[in-house]
mmCIF file of C-alpha atoms and ligand atoms in Angstrom:
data_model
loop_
_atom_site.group_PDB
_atom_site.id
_atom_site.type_symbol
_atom_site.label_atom_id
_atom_site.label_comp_id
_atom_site.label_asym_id
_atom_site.label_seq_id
_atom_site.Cartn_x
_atom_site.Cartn_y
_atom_site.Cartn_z
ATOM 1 C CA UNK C 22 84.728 146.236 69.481
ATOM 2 C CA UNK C 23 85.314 147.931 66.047
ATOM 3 C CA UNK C 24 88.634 147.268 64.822
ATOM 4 C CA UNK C 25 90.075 145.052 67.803
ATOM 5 C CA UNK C 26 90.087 141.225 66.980
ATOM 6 C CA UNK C 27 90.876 138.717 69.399
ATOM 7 C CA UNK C 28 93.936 136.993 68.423
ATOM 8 C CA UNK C 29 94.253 134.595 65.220
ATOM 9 C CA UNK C 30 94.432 131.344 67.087
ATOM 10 C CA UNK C 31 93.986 130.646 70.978
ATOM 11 C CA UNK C 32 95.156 127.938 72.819
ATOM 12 C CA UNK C 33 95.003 127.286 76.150
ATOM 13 C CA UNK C 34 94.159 123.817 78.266
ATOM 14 C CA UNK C 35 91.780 123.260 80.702
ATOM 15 C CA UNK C 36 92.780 122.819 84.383
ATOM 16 C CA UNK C 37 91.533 119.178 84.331
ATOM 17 C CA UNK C 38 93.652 118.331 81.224
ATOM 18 C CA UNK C 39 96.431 120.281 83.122
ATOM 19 C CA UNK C 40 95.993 117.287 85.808
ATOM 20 C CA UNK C 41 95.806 114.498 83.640
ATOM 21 C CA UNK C 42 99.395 115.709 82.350
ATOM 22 C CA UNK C 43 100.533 114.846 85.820
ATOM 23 C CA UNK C 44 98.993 111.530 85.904
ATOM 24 C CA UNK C 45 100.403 110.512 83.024
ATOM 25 C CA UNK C 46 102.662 109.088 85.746
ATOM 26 C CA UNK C 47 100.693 107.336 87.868
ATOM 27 C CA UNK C 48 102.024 108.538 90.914
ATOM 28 C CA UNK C 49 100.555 105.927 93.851
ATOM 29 C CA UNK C 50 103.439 104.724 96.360
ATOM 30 C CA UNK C 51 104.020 100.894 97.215
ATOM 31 C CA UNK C 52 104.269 100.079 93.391
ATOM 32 C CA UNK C 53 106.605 97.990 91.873
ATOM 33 C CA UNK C 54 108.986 98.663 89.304
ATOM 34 C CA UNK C 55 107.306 96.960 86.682
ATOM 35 C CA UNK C 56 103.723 98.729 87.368
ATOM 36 C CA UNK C 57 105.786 101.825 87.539
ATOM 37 C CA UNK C 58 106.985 101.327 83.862
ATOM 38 C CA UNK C 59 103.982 100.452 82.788
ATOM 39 C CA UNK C 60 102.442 103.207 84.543
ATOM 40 C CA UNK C 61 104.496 105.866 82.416
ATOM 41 C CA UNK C 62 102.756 107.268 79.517
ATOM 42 C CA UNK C 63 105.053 109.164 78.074
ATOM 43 C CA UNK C 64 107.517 106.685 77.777
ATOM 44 C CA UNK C 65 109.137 108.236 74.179
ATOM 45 C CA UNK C 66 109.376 111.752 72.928
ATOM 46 C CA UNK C 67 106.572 110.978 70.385
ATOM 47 C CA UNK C 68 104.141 109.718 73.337
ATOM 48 C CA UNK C 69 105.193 113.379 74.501
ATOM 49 C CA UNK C 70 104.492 114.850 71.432
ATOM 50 C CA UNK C 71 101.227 113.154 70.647
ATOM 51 C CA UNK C 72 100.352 114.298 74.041
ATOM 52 C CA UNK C 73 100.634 117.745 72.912
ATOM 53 C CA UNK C 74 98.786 117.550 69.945
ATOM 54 C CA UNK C 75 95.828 115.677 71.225
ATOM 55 C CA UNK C 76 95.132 118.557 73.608
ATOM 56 C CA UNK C 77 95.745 120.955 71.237
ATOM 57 C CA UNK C 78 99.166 122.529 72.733
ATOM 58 C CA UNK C 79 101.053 122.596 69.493
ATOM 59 C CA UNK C 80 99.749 123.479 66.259
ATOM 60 C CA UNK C 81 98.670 120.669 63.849
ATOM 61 C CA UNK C 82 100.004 121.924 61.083
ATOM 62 C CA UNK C 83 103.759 122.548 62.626
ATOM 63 C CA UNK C 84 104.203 119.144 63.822
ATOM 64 C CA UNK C 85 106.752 118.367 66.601
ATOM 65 C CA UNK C 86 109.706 116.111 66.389
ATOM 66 C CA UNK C 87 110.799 116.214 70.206
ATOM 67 C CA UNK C 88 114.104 114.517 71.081
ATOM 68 C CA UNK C 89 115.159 112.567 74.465
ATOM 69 C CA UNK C 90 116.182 115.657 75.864
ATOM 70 C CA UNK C 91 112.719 117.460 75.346
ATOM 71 C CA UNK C 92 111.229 114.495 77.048
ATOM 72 C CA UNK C 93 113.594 114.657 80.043
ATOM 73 C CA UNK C 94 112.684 118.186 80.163
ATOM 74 C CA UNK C 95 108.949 117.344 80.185
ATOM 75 C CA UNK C 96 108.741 114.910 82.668
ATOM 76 C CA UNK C 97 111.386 117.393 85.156
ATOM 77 C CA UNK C 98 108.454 119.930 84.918
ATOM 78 C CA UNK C 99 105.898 117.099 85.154
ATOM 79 C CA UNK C 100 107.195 116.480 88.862
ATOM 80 C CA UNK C 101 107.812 119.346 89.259
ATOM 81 C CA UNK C 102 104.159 120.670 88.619
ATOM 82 C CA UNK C 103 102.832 117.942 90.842
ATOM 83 C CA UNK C 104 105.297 119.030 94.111
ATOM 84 C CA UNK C 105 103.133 122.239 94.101
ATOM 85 C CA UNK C 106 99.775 120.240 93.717
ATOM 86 C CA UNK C 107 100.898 117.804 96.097
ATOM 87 C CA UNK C 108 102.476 120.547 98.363
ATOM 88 C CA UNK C 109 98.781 122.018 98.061
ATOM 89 C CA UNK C 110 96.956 119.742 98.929
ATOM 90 C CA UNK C 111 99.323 118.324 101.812
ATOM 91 C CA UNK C 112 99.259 122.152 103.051
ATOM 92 C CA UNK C 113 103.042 122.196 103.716
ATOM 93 C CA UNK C 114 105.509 124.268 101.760
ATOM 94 C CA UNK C 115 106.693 123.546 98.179
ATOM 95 C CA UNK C 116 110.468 122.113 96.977
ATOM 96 C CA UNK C 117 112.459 125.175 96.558
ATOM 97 C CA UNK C 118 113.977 123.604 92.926
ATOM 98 C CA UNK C 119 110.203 122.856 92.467
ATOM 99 C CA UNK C 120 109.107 126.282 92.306
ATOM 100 C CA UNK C 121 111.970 127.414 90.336
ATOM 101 C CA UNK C 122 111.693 125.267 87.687
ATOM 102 C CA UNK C 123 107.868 125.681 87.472
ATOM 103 C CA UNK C 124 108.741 130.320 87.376
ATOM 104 C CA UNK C 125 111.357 129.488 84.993
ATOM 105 C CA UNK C 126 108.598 127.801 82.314
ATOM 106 C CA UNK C 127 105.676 130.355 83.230
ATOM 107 C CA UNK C 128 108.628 133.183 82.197
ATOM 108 C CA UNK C 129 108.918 131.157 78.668
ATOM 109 C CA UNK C 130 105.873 133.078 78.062
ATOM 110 C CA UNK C 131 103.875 136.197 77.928
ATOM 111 C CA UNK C 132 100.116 135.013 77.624
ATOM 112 C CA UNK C 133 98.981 138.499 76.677
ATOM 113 C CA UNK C 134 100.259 140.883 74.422
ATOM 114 C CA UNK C 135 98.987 143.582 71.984
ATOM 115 C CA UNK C 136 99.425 143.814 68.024
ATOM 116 C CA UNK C 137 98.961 146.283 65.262
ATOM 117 C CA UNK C 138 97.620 144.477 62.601
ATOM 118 C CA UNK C 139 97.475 146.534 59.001
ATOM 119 C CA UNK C 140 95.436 149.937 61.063
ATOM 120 C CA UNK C 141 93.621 147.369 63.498
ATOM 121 C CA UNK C 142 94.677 146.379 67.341
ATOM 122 C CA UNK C 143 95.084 142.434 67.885
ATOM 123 C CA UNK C 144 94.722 140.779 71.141
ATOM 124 C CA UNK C 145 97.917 138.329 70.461
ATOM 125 C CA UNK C 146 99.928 136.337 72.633
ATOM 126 C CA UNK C 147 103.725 135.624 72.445
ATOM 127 C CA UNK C 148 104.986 132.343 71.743
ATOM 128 C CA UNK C 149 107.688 130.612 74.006
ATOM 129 C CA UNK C 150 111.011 129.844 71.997
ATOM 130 C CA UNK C 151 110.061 126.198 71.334
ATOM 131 C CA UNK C 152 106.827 124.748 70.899
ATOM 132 C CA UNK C 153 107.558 122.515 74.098
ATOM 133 C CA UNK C 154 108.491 125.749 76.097
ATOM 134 C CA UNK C 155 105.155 126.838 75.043
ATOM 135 C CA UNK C 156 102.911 123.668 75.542
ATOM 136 C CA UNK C 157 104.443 123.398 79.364
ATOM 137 C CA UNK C 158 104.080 126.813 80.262
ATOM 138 C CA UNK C 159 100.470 126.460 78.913
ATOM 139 C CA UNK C 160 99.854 123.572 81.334
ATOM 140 C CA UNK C 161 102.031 125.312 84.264
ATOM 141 C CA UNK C 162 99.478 128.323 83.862
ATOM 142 C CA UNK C 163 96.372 126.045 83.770
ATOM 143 C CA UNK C 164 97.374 124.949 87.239
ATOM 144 C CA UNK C 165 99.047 128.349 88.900
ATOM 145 C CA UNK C 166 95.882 130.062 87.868
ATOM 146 C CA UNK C 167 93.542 127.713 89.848
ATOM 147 C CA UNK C 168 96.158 128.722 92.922
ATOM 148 C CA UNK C 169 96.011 132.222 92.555
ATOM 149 C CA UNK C 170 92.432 132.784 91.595
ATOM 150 C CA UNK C 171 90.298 129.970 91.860
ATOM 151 C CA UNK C 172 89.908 126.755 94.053
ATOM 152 C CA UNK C 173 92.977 125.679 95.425
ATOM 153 C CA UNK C 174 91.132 124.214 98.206
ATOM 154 C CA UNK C 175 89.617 121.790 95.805
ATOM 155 C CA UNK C 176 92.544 120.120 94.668
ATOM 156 C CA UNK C 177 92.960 116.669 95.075
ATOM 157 C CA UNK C 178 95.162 113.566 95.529
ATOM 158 C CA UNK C 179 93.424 110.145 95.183
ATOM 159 C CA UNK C 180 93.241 108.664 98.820
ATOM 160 C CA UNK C 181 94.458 105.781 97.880
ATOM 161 C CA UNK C 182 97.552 105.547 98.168
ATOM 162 C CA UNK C 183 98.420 103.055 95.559
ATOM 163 C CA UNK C 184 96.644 105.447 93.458
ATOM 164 C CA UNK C 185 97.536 109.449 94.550
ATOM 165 C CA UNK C 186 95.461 109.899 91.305
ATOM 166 C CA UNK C 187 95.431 114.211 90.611
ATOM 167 C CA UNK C 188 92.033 115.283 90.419
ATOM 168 C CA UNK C 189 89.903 118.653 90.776
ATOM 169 C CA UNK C 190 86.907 118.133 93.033
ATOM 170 C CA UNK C 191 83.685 119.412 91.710
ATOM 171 C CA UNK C 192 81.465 117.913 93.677
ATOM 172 C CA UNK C 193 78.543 119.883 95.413
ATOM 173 C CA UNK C 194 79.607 119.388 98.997
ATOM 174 C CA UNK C 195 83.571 118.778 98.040
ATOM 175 C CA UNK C 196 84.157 116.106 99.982
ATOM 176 C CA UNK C 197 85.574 113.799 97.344
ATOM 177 C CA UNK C 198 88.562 111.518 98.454
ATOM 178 C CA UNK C 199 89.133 109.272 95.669
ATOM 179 C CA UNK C 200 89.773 110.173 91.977
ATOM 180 C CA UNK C 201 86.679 107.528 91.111
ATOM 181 C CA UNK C 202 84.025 105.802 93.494
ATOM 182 C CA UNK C 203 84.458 102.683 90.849
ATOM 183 C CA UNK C 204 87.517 101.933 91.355
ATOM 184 C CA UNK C 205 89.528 103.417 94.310
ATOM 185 C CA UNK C 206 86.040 104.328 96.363
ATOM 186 C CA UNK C 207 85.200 100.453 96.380
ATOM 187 C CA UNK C 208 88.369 99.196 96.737
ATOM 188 C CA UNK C 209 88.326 101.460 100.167
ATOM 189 C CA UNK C 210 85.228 100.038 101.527
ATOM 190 C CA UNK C 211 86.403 96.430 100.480
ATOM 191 C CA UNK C 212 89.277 97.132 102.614
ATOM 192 C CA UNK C 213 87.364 98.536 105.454
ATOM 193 C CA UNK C 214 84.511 95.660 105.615
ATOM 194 C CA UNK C 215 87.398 92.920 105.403
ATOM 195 C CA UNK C 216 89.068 94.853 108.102
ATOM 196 C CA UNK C 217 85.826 94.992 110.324
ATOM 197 C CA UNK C 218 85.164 90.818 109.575
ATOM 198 C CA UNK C 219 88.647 90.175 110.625
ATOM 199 C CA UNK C 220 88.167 91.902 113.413
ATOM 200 C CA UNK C 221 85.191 90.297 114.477
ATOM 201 C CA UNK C 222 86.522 87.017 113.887
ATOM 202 C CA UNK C 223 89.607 87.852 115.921
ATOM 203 C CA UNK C 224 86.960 88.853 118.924
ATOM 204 C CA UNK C 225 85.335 85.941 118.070
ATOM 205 C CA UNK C 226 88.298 83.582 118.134
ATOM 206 C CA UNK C 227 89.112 84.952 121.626
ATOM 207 C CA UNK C 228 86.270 85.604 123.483
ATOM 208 C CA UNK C 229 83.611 82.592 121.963
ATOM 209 C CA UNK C 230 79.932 82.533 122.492
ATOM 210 C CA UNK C 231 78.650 80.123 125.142
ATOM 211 C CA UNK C 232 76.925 77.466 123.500
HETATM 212 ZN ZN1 ZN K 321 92.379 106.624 92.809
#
């Protein structure tokens, strides 16, 4: 490779960390308020920011101060990132705002560019305008690459619907249906052996056993 060096600093974010930035609304329906408000995670611009950091979207060093606006800007994309998942996986067509919203952040930014460095090519990349632009169009691309070029078809939304959990299948015969057999896996079967007993019990109830 001689004289080309990759760039100075890289940053990118895995697709599964790309996800959990969706769930840090927990998304499942039949919820009520106060679950809902509990169930938002980035409930202040520095939950948004420390978000950021901890998955290494922002340089340390710079430090973000975000303001309300940056978080209402955050969470817009947040939905509007999980349309196209959910869109995905539901197999039906996209919002139309969705999908311009989510272009309009991916434009913020150029992943590849060259550089001359002193005599010496640099594999760079060009920053968005703001380090938010930046940190959301690294998270859009995380997830619009795994459309255009890997699994799509392994996208997943919790079935559960008090959950609707984002998750990436992985599993050998990808077949997974709930974002943890722990939790929402058990709680299914629960739900389908009490369903069964009643059952029986109702058939019981009306047509008894001869003593
Ligand atoms: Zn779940």
């Amino acid at each position: 490779m001689g004289n080309i060096s990759p760039a100075e600093h890289s940053h990118g974010i895995d697709l599964e960390s790309a996800l959990d930035f969706l769930n840090t609304l927990h998304p499942g329906h039949g919820r009520t308020d106060e679950q809902h408000l509990r169930d938002e995670h980035l409930e202040s611009p520095a939950d948004a920011a420390m978000w950021f950091l901890e998955h290494e979207l922002v340089h340390p060093d710079a430090g973000i101060a975000l303001l309300d606006t940056d978080l209402a800007r955050i969470r817009r994309v947040r939905s509007a990132l999980r349309e196209i998942v959910d869109s995905v996986v539901e197999g039906r067509p996209p919002d139309a705002d969705a999908v311009h919203l989510v272009n309009a952040v991916l434009e913020q930014r150029r992943p590849t560019r060259i550089e001359l460095d002193g005599t010496a090519l640099r594999i760079g990349h060009r920053h968005a305008e703001t380090p938010v632009d930046d940190a959301l169009a690294l998270i859009a691309e995380a997830i619009i690459e795994e459309l255009a070029t890997g699994r799509p078809e392994r996208l997943r939304v919790c079935a559960n619907d008090r959950c609707r959990w984002a998750f990436f299948d992985s599993s050998p015969t990808g077949r997974r249906r709930w974002c943890d057999m722990r939790s929402c896996g058990n709680q299914a079967k629960a739900a389908r052996y009490r369903a069964r007993l009643k059952e029986a019990e109702e058939h019981e109830a009306k047509h008894p056993r001869p003593n």
